[in-house]
Amino acid sequence: MKANQLVLLLNVLSPLAVAHGYVSSALIGGTNYTLYNPNVDPYSSPVPQRINRKIPGNGPITDVSLIDIQCNGYTDGGFTTAPAPLSAPVAAGSQVSLVWTQWPDSHKGPLVTYMASCGSADCSKFTPGSSAVWFKIHEAGKDSSGTWATEPLETNPATPFKFTIPATLKPGNYLIRHEIIALHSAYTYPGAQFYPSTYNSCKPSV
């Protein structure tokens, strides 16, 4: 692996309810990865190793005060997310492509992607905390024609959603968090529905 590559450990934090969705696969560094399936993986023996964090299902997070908002989880149900065991190499400046399961047309809203540095620590050991570690690298909302960024995800199969790893990002260990914010019930709090997915990127080999 070249020195300008990052090892991306997809910690998909997609919490969604049955009529919603989650990220099912990712194309990273030219390799296609099948991601954690909450309807299959928990019942498999052995449980498949993925590049993304396990998720409780396909339902939303609505309470932004909960730690669930960072790396997925279901605090009220006793479900705690755990770091993913595998990683995927990706070069700084390259494109990541994520495929969501078909998204409901009633749940329109923006898609936002963040990153966070794990410093010299291994991101596969990351535990969500209260520190302000996240910085935004991409956002997509409503365009000039009035089309929401979620609308291409309403097809079956959904159109892949793409974003770019910053070209100036220093090699190192990072988390990547990608989420949909559905706004159909956002007229009061808690109303907005968050469907995050988190990825880890680890230090490159030289």
JSON list of C-alpha atoms in Angstrom, two decimals:
[
{"chain": "A", "resi": 1, "resn": "MET", "atom": "CA", "xyz": [0.00, 0.00, 0.00]},
{"chain": "A", "resi": 2, "resn": "LYS", "atom": "CA", "xyz": [1.30, 3.46, -0.88]},
{"chain": "A", "resi": 3, "resn": "ALA", "atom": "CA", "xyz": [2.05, 6.02, 1.82]},
{"chain": "A", "resi": 4, "resn": "ASN", "atom": "CA", "xyz": [-0.78, 8.28, 0.72]},
{"chain": "A", "resi": 5, "resn": "GLN", "atom": "CA", "xyz": [-3.36, 5.61, 1.40]},
{"chain": "A", "resi": 6, "resn": "LEU", "atom": "CA", "xyz": [-5.62, 5.41, 4.40]},
{"chain": "A", "resi": 7, "resn": "VAL", "atom": "CA", "xyz": [-7.08, 2.17, 5.64]},
{"chain": "A", "resi": 8, "resn": "LEU", "atom": "CA", "xyz": [-10.80, 2.75, 5.86]},
{"chain": "A", "resi": 9, "resn": "LEU", "atom": "CA", "xyz": [-12.67, 0.64, 8.38]},
{"chain": "A", "resi": 10, "resn": "LEU", "atom": "CA", "xyz": [-16.31, 1.16, 7.48]},
{"chain": "A", "resi": 11, "resn": "ASN", "atom": "CA", "xyz": [-18.21, 1.41, 10.74]},
{"chain": "A", "resi": 12, "resn": "VAL", "atom": "CA", "xyz": [-21.63, 1.76, 9.30]},
{"chain": "A", "resi": 13, "resn": "LEU", "atom": "CA", "xyz": [-23.89, 3.39, 11.80]},
{"chain": "A", "resi": 14, "resn": "SER", "atom": "CA", "xyz": [-27.08, 3.12, 9.89]},
{"chain": "A", "resi": 15, "resn": "PRO", "atom": "CA", "xyz": [-29.94, 2.90, 12.37]},
{"chain": "A", "resi": 16, "resn": "LEU", "atom": "CA", "xyz": [-33.25, 2.59, 10.51]},
{"chain": "A", "resi": 17, "resn": "ALA", "atom": "CA", "xyz": [-36.70, 1.01, 10.95]},
{"chain": "A", "resi": 18, "resn": "VAL", "atom": "CA", "xyz": [-38.15, -1.65, 8.70]},
{"chain": "A", "resi": 19, "resn": "ALA", "atom": "CA", "xyz": [-39.58, 0.80, 6.17]},
{"chain": "A", "resi": 20, "resn": "HIS", "atom": "CA", "xyz": [-36.35, 2.76, 6.08]},
{"chain": "A", "resi": 21, "resn": "GLY", "atom": "CA", "xyz": [-32.93, 1.47, 5.06]},
{"chain": "A", "resi": 22, "resn": "TYR", "atom": "CA", "xyz": [-29.21, 1.08, 5.70]},
{"chain": "A", "resi": 23, "resn": "VAL", "atom": "CA", "xyz": [-25.96, 1.03, 3.75]},
{"chain": "A", "resi": 24, "resn": "SER", "atom": "CA", "xyz": [-25.65, -2.45, 2.26]},
{"chain": "A", "resi": 25, "resn": "SER", "atom": "CA", "xyz": [-22.39, -2.24, 0.32]},
{"chain": "A", "resi": 26, "resn": "ALA", "atom": "CA", "xyz": [-19.45, 0.05, -0.36]},
{"chain": "A", "resi": 27, "resn": "LEU", "atom": "CA", "xyz": [-16.95, 0.51, -3.16]},
{"chain": "A", "resi": 28, "resn": "ILE", "atom": "CA", "xyz": [-13.64, 1.63, -1.65]},
{"chain": "A", "resi": 29, "resn": "GLY", "atom": "CA", "xyz": [-10.24, 1.67, -3.31]},
{"chain": "A", "resi": 30, "resn": "GLY", "atom": "CA", "xyz": [-11.61, -0.35, -6.25]},
{"chain": "A", "resi": 31, "resn": "THR", "atom": "CA", "xyz": [-12.91, -3.13, -3.99]},
{"chain": "A", "resi": 32, "resn": "ASN", "atom": "CA", "xyz": [-16.59, -3.81, -3.36]},
{"chain": "A", "resi": 33, "resn": "TYR", "atom": "CA", "xyz": [-17.48, -4.71, 0.24]},
{"chain": "A", "resi": 34, "resn": "THR", "atom": "CA", "xyz": [-20.67, -6.30, 1.53]},
{"chain": "A", "resi": 35, "resn": "LEU", "atom": "CA", "xyz": [-21.62, -4.53, 4.75]},
{"chain": "A", "resi": 36, "resn": "TYR", "atom": "CA", "xyz": [-23.26, -5.67, 7.97]},
{"chain": "A", "resi": 37, "resn": "ASN", "atom": "CA", "xyz": [-26.81, -6.87, 7.40]},
{"chain": "A", "resi": 38, "resn": "PRO", "atom": "CA", "xyz": [-28.92, -6.55, 10.60]},
{"chain": "A", "resi": 39, "resn": "ASN", "atom": "CA", "xyz": [-31.40, -9.09, 9.24]},
{"chain": "A", "resi": 40, "resn": "VAL", "atom": "CA", "xyz": [-28.83, -11.80, 8.47]},
{"chain": "A", "resi": 41, "resn": "ASP", "atom": "CA", "xyz": [-25.45, -11.32, 10.15]},
{"chain": "A", "resi": 42, "resn": "PRO", "atom": "CA", "xyz": [-26.60, -11.61, 13.81]},
{"chain": "A", "resi": 43, "resn": "TYR", "atom": "CA", "xyz": [-28.09, -15.04, 13.03]},
{"chain": "A", "resi": 44, "resn": "SER", "atom": "CA", "xyz": [-25.09, -16.40, 11.12]},
{"chain": "A", "resi": 45, "resn": "SER", "atom": "CA", "xyz": [-22.53, -18.69, 12.71]},
{"chain": "A", "resi": 46, "resn": "PRO", "atom": "CA", "xyz": [-19.87, -17.57, 12.70]},
{"chain": "A", "resi": 47, "resn": "VAL", "atom": "CA", "xyz": [-20.95, -13.93, 12.37]},
{"chain": "A", "resi": 48, "resn": "PRO", "atom": "CA", "xyz": [-19.35, -12.54, 9.17]},
{"chain": "A", "resi": 49, "resn": "GLN", "atom": "CA", "xyz": [-16.49, -10.11, 9.69]},
{"chain": "A", "resi": 50, "resn": "ARG", "atom": "CA", "xyz": [-17.20, -6.76, 8.06]},
{"chain": "A", "resi": 51, "resn": "ILE", "atom": "CA", "xyz": [-15.47, -3.45, 7.52]},
{"chain": "A", "resi": 52, "resn": "ASN", "atom": "CA", "xyz": [-18.41, -1.66, 9.16]},
{"chain": "A", "resi": 53, "resn": "ARG", "atom": "CA", "xyz": [-19.79, -1.59, 12.69]},
{"chain": "A", "resi": 54, "resn": "LYS", "atom": "CA", "xyz": [-22.78, -3.76, 13.47]},
{"chain": "A", "resi": 55, "resn": "ILE", "atom": "CA", "xyz": [-26.11, -1.95, 13.54]},
{"chain": "A", "resi": 56, "resn": "PRO", "atom": "CA", "xyz": [-29.28, -2.69, 15.57]},
{"chain": "A", "resi": 57, "resn": "GLY", "atom": "CA", "xyz": [-31.61, -2.53, 12.59]},
{"chain": "A", "resi": 58, "resn": "ASN", "atom": "CA", "xyz": [-32.84, 0.02, 10.09]},
{"chain": "A", "resi": 59, "resn": "GLY", "atom": "CA", "xyz": [-34.60, 2.44, 12.43]},
{"chain": "A", "resi": 60, "resn": "PRO", "atom": "CA", "xyz": [-33.68, 6.07, 13.18]},
{"chain": "A", "resi": 61, "resn": "ILE", "atom": "CA", "xyz": [-32.01, 7.92, 16.01]},
{"chain": "A", "resi": 62, "resn": "THR", "atom": "CA", "xyz": [-34.11, 10.90, 17.12]},
{"chain": "A", "resi": 63, "resn": "ASP", "atom": "CA", "xyz": [-32.55, 11.84, 20.45]},
{"chain": "A", "resi": 64, "resn": "VAL", "atom": "CA", "xyz": [-29.36, 13.72, 19.53]},
{"chain": "A", "resi": 65, "resn": "SER", "atom": "CA", "xyz": [-28.25, 13.77, 23.17]},
{"chain": "A", "resi": 66, "resn": "LEU", "atom": "CA", "xyz": [-27.59, 10.01, 23.07]},
{"chain": "A", "resi": 67, "resn": "ILE", "atom": "CA", "xyz": [-24.20, 8.53, 22.20]},
{"chain": "A", "resi": 68, "resn": "ASP", "atom": "CA", "xyz": [-26.06, 6.51, 19.54]},
{"chain": "A", "resi": 69, "resn": "ILE", "atom": "CA", "xyz": [-25.81, 9.49, 17.19]},
{"chain": "A", "resi": 70, "resn": "GLN", "atom": "CA", "xyz": [-22.07, 8.91, 16.67]},
{"chain": "A", "resi": 71, "resn": "CYS", "atom": "CA", "xyz": [-21.57, 5.25, 15.79]},
{"chain": "A", "resi": 72, "resn": "ASN", "atom": "CA", "xyz": [-25.08, 3.85, 15.83]},
{"chain": "A", "resi": 73, "resn": "GLY", "atom": "CA", "xyz": [-26.70, 1.96, 18.61]},
{"chain": "A", "resi": 74, "resn": "TYR", "atom": "CA", "xyz": [-29.95, 1.54, 20.47]},
{"chain": "A", "resi": 75, "resn": "THR", "atom": "CA", "xyz": [-29.37, 2.67, 24.04]},
{"chain": "A", "resi": 76, "resn": "ASP", "atom": "CA", "xyz": [-32.98, 2.16, 25.11]},
{"chain": "A", "resi": 77, "resn": "GLY", "atom": "CA", "xyz": [-32.88, -1.41, 23.83]},
{"chain": "A", "resi": 78, "resn": "GLY", "atom": "CA", "xyz": [-29.50, -2.23, 25.32]},
{"chain": "A", "resi": 79, "resn": "PHE", "atom": "CA", "xyz": [-27.71, -2.42, 21.97]},
{"chain": "A", "resi": 80, "resn": "THR", "atom": "CA", "xyz": [-24.17, -1.03, 21.97]},
{"chain": "A", "resi": 81, "resn": "THR", "atom": "CA", "xyz": [-22.20, -0.64, 18.79]},
{"chain": "A", "resi": 82, "resn": "ALA", "atom": "CA", "xyz": [-18.79, -2.27, 18.52]},
{"chain": "A", "resi": 83, "resn": "PRO", "atom": "CA", "xyz": [-15.73, -1.50, 16.37]},
{"chain": "A", "resi": 84, "resn": "ALA", "atom": "CA", "xyz": [-15.49, -3.40, 13.09]},
{"chain": "A", "resi": 85, "resn": "PRO", "atom": "CA", "xyz": [-12.76, -6.05, 12.84]},
{"chain": "A", "resi": 86, "resn": "LEU", "atom": "CA", "xyz": [-11.75, -5.50, 9.20]},
{"chain": "A", "resi": 87, "resn": "SER", "atom": "CA", "xyz": [-10.49, -2.51, 7.23]},
{"chain": "A", "resi": 88, "resn": "ALA", "atom": "CA", "xyz": [-10.33, -1.32, 3.63]},
{"chain": "A", "resi": 89, "resn": "PRO", "atom": "CA", "xyz": [-7.47, 0.67, 2.10]},
{"chain": "A", "resi": 90, "resn": "VAL", "atom": "CA", "xyz": [-8.34, 3.97, 0.45]},
{"chain": "A", "resi": 91, "resn": "ALA", "atom": "CA", "xyz": [-6.18, 6.75, -0.97]},
{"chain": "A", "resi": 92, "resn": "ALA", "atom": "CA", "xyz": [-6.55, 10.37, 0.07]},
{"chain": "A", "resi": 93, "resn": "GLY", "atom": "CA", "xyz": [-8.35, 12.20, -2.74]},
{"chain": "A", "resi": 94, "resn": "SER", "atom": "CA", "xyz": [-10.16, 9.07, -3.92]},
{"chain": "A", "resi": 95, "resn": "GLN", "atom": "CA", "xyz": [-13.90, 8.51, -4.13]},
{"chain": "A", "resi": 96, "resn": "VAL", "atom": "CA", "xyz": [-15.99, 6.33, -1.84]},
{"chain": "A", "resi": 97, "resn": "SER", "atom": "CA", "xyz": [-19.29, 4.93, -3.16]},
{"chain": "A", "resi": 98, "resn": "LEU", "atom": "CA", "xyz": [-22.01, 3.72, -0.78]},
{"chain": "A", "resi": 99, "resn": "VAL", "atom": "CA", "xyz": [-25.15, 1.81, -1.72]},
{"chain": "A", "resi": 100, "resn": "TRP", "atom": "CA", "xyz": [-28.18, 2.25, 0.53]},
{"chain": "A", "resi": 101, "resn": "THR", "atom": "CA", "xyz": [-31.12, -0.14, 0.51]},
{"chain": "A", "resi": 102, "resn": "GLN", "atom": "CA", "xyz": [-34.06, 1.48, -1.27]},
{"chain": "A", "resi": 103, "resn": "TRP", "atom": "CA", "xyz": [-34.97, 4.68, 0.57]},
{"chain": "A", "resi": 104, "resn": "PRO", "atom": "CA", "xyz": [-38.64, 5.65, 1.20]},
{"chain": "A", "resi": 105, "resn": "ASP", "atom": "CA", "xyz": [-39.77, 8.65, -0.83]},
{"chain": "A", "resi": 106, "resn": "SER", "atom": "CA", "xyz": [-41.47, 10.15, 2.23]},
{"chain": "A", "resi": 107, "resn": "HIS", "atom": "CA", "xyz": [-38.15, 10.48, 4.12]},
{"chain": "A", "resi": 108, "resn": "LYS", "atom": "CA", "xyz": [-36.42, 13.24, 2.20]},
{"chain": "A", "resi": 109, "resn": "GLY", "atom": "CA", "xyz": [-33.48, 15.19, 3.57]},
{"chain": "A", "resi": 110, "resn": "PRO", "atom": "CA", "xyz": [-29.74, 15.88, 3.38]},
{"chain": "A", "resi": 111, "resn": "LEU", "atom": "CA", "xyz": [-26.79, 13.49, 3.49]},
{"chain": "A", "resi": 112, "resn": "VAL", "atom": "CA", "xyz": [-23.78, 14.58, 5.52]},
{"chain": "A", "resi": 113, "resn": "THR", "atom": "CA", "xyz": [-20.33, 13.00, 5.89]},
{"chain": "A", "resi": 114, "resn": "TYR", "atom": "CA", "xyz": [-17.82, 13.68, 8.66]},
{"chain": "A", "resi": 115, "resn": "MET", "atom": "CA", "xyz": [-14.38, 12.46, 9.64]},
{"chain": "A", "resi": 116, "resn": "ALA", "atom": "CA", "xyz": [-12.54, 12.28, 12.96]},
{"chain": "A", "resi": 117, "resn": "SER", "atom": "CA", "xyz": [-8.89, 11.57, 13.71]},
{"chain": "A", "resi": 118, "resn": "CYS", "atom": "CA", "xyz": [-8.01, 8.67, 15.99]},
{"chain": "A", "resi": 119, "resn": "GLY", "atom": "CA", "xyz": [-4.47, 10.00, 16.26]},
{"chain": "A", "resi": 120, "resn": "SER", "atom": "CA", "xyz": [-1.96, 7.22, 16.79]},
{"chain": "A", "resi": 121, "resn": "ALA", "atom": "CA", "xyz": [-4.64, 4.94, 18.22]},
{"chain": "A", "resi": 122, "resn": "ASP", "atom": "CA", "xyz": [-6.21, 2.08, 16.30]},
{"chain": "A", "resi": 123, "resn": "CYS", "atom": "CA", "xyz": [-9.69, 3.17, 15.16]},
{"chain": "A", "resi": 124, "resn": "SER", "atom": "CA", "xyz": [-10.89, -0.42, 15.53]},
{"chain": "A", "resi": 125, "resn": "LYS", "atom": "CA", "xyz": [-10.77, 0.26, 19.27]},
{"chain": "A", "resi": 126, "resn": "PHE", "atom": "CA", "xyz": [-12.68, 3.55, 19.09]},
{"chain": "A", "resi": 127, "resn": "THR", "atom": "CA", "xyz": [-15.45, 4.10, 21.61]},
{"chain": "A", "resi": 128, "resn": "PRO", "atom": "CA", "xyz": [-17.82, 7.06, 21.04]},
{"chain": "A", "resi": 129, "resn": "GLY", "atom": "CA", "xyz": [-17.37, 9.80, 23.61]},
{"chain": "A", "resi": 130, "resn": "SER", "atom": "CA", "xyz": [-18.31, 13.40, 24.28]},
{"chain": "A", "resi": 131, "resn": "SER", "atom": "CA", "xyz": [-15.27, 15.06, 22.67]},
{"chain": "A", "resi": 132, "resn": "ALA", "atom": "CA", "xyz": [-15.82, 17.29, 19.63]},
{"chain": "A", "resi": 133, "resn": "VAL", "atom": "CA", "xyz": [-13.73, 15.19, 17.26]},
{"chain": "A", "resi": 134, "resn": "TRP", "atom": "CA", "xyz": [-15.80, 15.32, 14.06]},
{"chain": "A", "resi": 135, "resn": "PHE", "atom": "CA", "xyz": [-15.21, 17.59, 11.05]},
{"chain": "A", "resi": 136, "resn": "LYS", "atom": "CA", "xyz": [-17.43, 17.75, 7.98]},
{"chain": "A", "resi": 137, "resn": "ILE", "atom": "CA", "xyz": [-16.00, 16.68, 4.59]},
{"chain": "A", "resi": 138, "resn": "HIS", "atom": "CA", "xyz": [-19.16, 16.57, 2.44]},
{"chain": "A", "resi": 139, "resn": "GLU", "atom": "CA", "xyz": [-22.82, 17.54, 2.45]},
{"chain": "A", "resi": 140, "resn": "ALA", "atom": "CA", "xyz": [-25.65, 17.25, -0.05]},
{"chain": "A", "resi": 141, "resn": "GLY", "atom": "CA", "xyz": [-29.06, 18.84, 0.51]},
{"chain": "A", "resi": 142, "resn": "LYS", "atom": "CA", "xyz": [-31.69, 20.25, -1.84]},
{"chain": "A", "resi": 143, "resn": "ASP", "atom": "CA", "xyz": [-30.44, 21.45, -5.23]},
{"chain": "A", "resi": 144, "resn": "SER", "atom": "CA", "xyz": [-31.62, 24.45, -7.26]},
{"chain": "A", "resi": 145, "resn": "SER", "atom": "CA", "xyz": [-34.38, 22.38, -8.86]},
{"chain": "A", "resi": 146, "resn": "GLY", "atom": "CA", "xyz": [-35.80, 21.43, -5.46]},
{"chain": "A", "resi": 147, "resn": "THR", "atom": "CA", "xyz": [-34.54, 17.84, -5.55]},
{"chain": "A", "resi": 148, "resn": "TRP", "atom": "CA", "xyz": [-33.34, 16.39, -2.25]},
{"chain": "A", "resi": 149, "resn": "ALA", "atom": "CA", "xyz": [-30.11, 14.39, -2.13]},
{"chain": "A", "resi": 150, "resn": "THR", "atom": "CA", "xyz": [-32.06, 11.36, -0.87]},
{"chain": "A", "resi": 151, "resn": "GLU", "atom": "CA", "xyz": [-34.22, 11.13, -4.01]},
{"chain": "A", "resi": 152, "resn": "PRO", "atom": "CA", "xyz": [-31.67, 9.13, -6.10]},
{"chain": "A", "resi": 153, "resn": "LEU", "atom": "CA", "xyz": [-31.74, 6.56, -3.28]},
{"chain": "A", "resi": 154, "resn": "GLU", "atom": "CA", "xyz": [-35.46, 5.93, -3.83]},
{"chain": "A", "resi": 155, "resn": "THR", "atom": "CA", "xyz": [-34.88, 3.63, -6.82]},
{"chain": "A", "resi": 156, "resn": "ASN", "atom": "CA", "xyz": [-34.42, -0.15, -6.56]},
{"chain": "A", "resi": 157, "resn": "PRO", "atom": "CA", "xyz": [-31.52, -0.67, -6.58]},
{"chain": "A", "resi": 158, "resn": "ALA", "atom": "CA", "xyz": [-30.65, 2.72, -5.14]},
{"chain": "A", "resi": 159, "resn": "THR", "atom": "CA", "xyz": [-28.24, 4.97, -6.99]},
{"chain": "A", "resi": 160, "resn": "PRO", "atom": "CA", "xyz": [-24.83, 4.81, -5.25]},
{"chain": "A", "resi": 161, "resn": "PHE", "atom": "CA", "xyz": [-24.00, 7.87, -3.15]},
{"chain": "A", "resi": 162, "resn": "LYS", "atom": "CA", "xyz": [-20.47, 9.15, -3.63]},
{"chain": "A", "resi": 163, "resn": "PHE", "atom": "CA", "xyz": [-18.13, 11.42, -1.71]},
{"chain": "A", "resi": 164, "resn": "THR", "atom": "CA", "xyz": [-14.40, 12.13, -1.84]},
{"chain": "A", "resi": 165, "resn": "ILE", "atom": "CA", "xyz": [-11.78, 11.65, 0.85]},
{"chain": "A", "resi": 166, "resn": "PRO", "atom": "CA", "xyz": [-10.00, 15.04, 1.20]},
{"chain": "A", "resi": 167, "resn": "ALA", "atom": "CA", "xyz": [-6.87, 15.11, -0.95]},
{"chain": "A", "resi": 168, "resn": "THR", "atom": "CA", "xyz": [-4.99, 17.11, 1.69]},
{"chain": "A", "resi": 169, "resn": "LEU", "atom": "CA", "xyz": [-5.77, 14.70, 4.51]},
{"chain": "A", "resi": 170, "resn": "LYS", "atom": "CA", "xyz": [-2.63, 13.51, 6.26]},
{"chain": "A", "resi": 171, "resn": "PRO", "atom": "CA", "xyz": [-2.03, 9.75, 6.46]},
{"chain": "A", "resi": 172, "resn": "GLY", "atom": "CA", "xyz": [-3.23, 8.42, 9.78]},
{"chain": "A", "resi": 173, "resn": "ASN", "atom": "CA", "xyz": [-6.08, 6.81, 11.66]},
{"chain": "A", "resi": 174, "resn": "TYR", "atom": "CA", "xyz": [-9.55, 8.23, 11.01]},
{"chain": "A", "resi": 175, "resn": "LEU", "atom": "CA", "xyz": [-13.23, 7.60, 11.48]},
{"chain": "A", "resi": 176, "resn": "ILE", "atom": "CA", "xyz": [-15.69, 8.41, 8.73]},
{"chain": "A", "resi": 177, "resn": "ARG", "atom": "CA", "xyz": [-19.33, 9.02, 9.61]},
{"chain": "A", "resi": 178, "resn": "HIS", "atom": "CA", "xyz": [-21.97, 9.19, 6.90]},
{"chain": "A", "resi": 179, "resn": "GLU", "atom": "CA", "xyz": [-25.65, 9.87, 7.58]},
{"chain": "A", "resi": 180, "resn": "ILE", "atom": "CA", "xyz": [-29.05, 10.69, 6.20]},
{"chain": "A", "resi": 181, "resn": "ILE", "atom": "CA", "xyz": [-31.20, 13.19, 8.12]},
{"chain": "A", "resi": 182, "resn": "ALA", "atom": "CA", "xyz": [-34.88, 12.59, 7.28]},
{"chain": "A", "resi": 183, "resn": "LEU", "atom": "CA", "xyz": [-36.90, 15.77, 7.78]},
{"chain": "A", "resi": 184, "resn": "HIS", "atom": "CA", "xyz": [-40.51, 14.62, 7.30]},
{"chain": "A", "resi": 185, "resn": "SER", "atom": "CA", "xyz": [-41.25, 14.90, 11.04]},
{"chain": "A", "resi": 186, "resn": "ALA", "atom": "CA", "xyz": [-38.85, 17.72, 11.86]},
{"chain": "A", "resi": 187, "resn": "TYR", "atom": "CA", "xyz": [-41.55, 20.25, 12.71]},
{"chain": "A", "resi": 188, "resn": "THR", "atom": "CA", "xyz": [-40.98, 19.53, 16.41]},
{"chain": "A", "resi": 189, "resn": "TYR", "atom": "CA", "xyz": [-38.32, 17.94, 18.63]},
{"chain": "A", "resi": 190, "resn": "PRO", "atom": "CA", "xyz": [-37.57, 15.10, 18.59]},
{"chain": "A", "resi": 191, "resn": "GLY", "atom": "CA", "xyz": [-38.58, 14.99, 14.97]},
{"chain": "A", "resi": 192, "resn": "ALA", "atom": "CA", "xyz": [-35.60, 14.82, 12.62]},
{"chain": "A", "resi": 193, "resn": "GLN", "atom": "CA", "xyz": [-34.50, 11.22, 12.05]},
{"chain": "A", "resi": 194, "resn": "PHE", "atom": "CA", "xyz": [-30.80, 10.44, 11.84]},
{"chain": "A", "resi": 195, "resn": "TYR", "atom": "CA", "xyz": [-29.52, 7.41, 9.95]},
{"chain": "A", "resi": 196, "resn": "PRO", "atom": "CA", "xyz": [-25.73, 7.44, 10.42]},
{"chain": "A", "resi": 197, "resn": "SER", "atom": "CA", "xyz": [-23.02, 5.13, 9.17]},
{"chain": "A", "resi": 198, "resn": "THR", "atom": "CA", "xyz": [-19.46, 5.33, 10.55]},
{"chain": "A", "resi": 199, "resn": "TYR", "atom": "CA", "xyz": [-16.19, 4.19, 8.99]},
{"chain": "A", "resi": 200, "resn": "ASN", "atom": "CA", "xyz": [-12.67, 3.88, 10.43]},
{"chain": "A", "resi": 201, "resn": "SER", "atom": "CA", "xyz": [-9.53, 4.67, 8.48]},
{"chain": "A", "resi": 202, "resn": "CYS", "atom": "CA", "xyz": [-6.23, 3.47, 9.88]},
{"chain": "A", "resi": 203, "resn": "LYS", "atom": "CA", "xyz": [-2.62, 4.45, 9.28]},
{"chain": "A", "resi": 204, "resn": "PRO", "atom": "CA", "xyz": [-1.18, 3.54, 5.89]},
{"chain": "A", "resi": 205, "resn": "SER", "atom": "CA", "xyz": [1.60, 1.10, 5.24]},
{"chain": "A", "resi": 206, "resn": "VAL", "atom": "CA", "xyz": [4.73, 2.58, 3.72]}
]
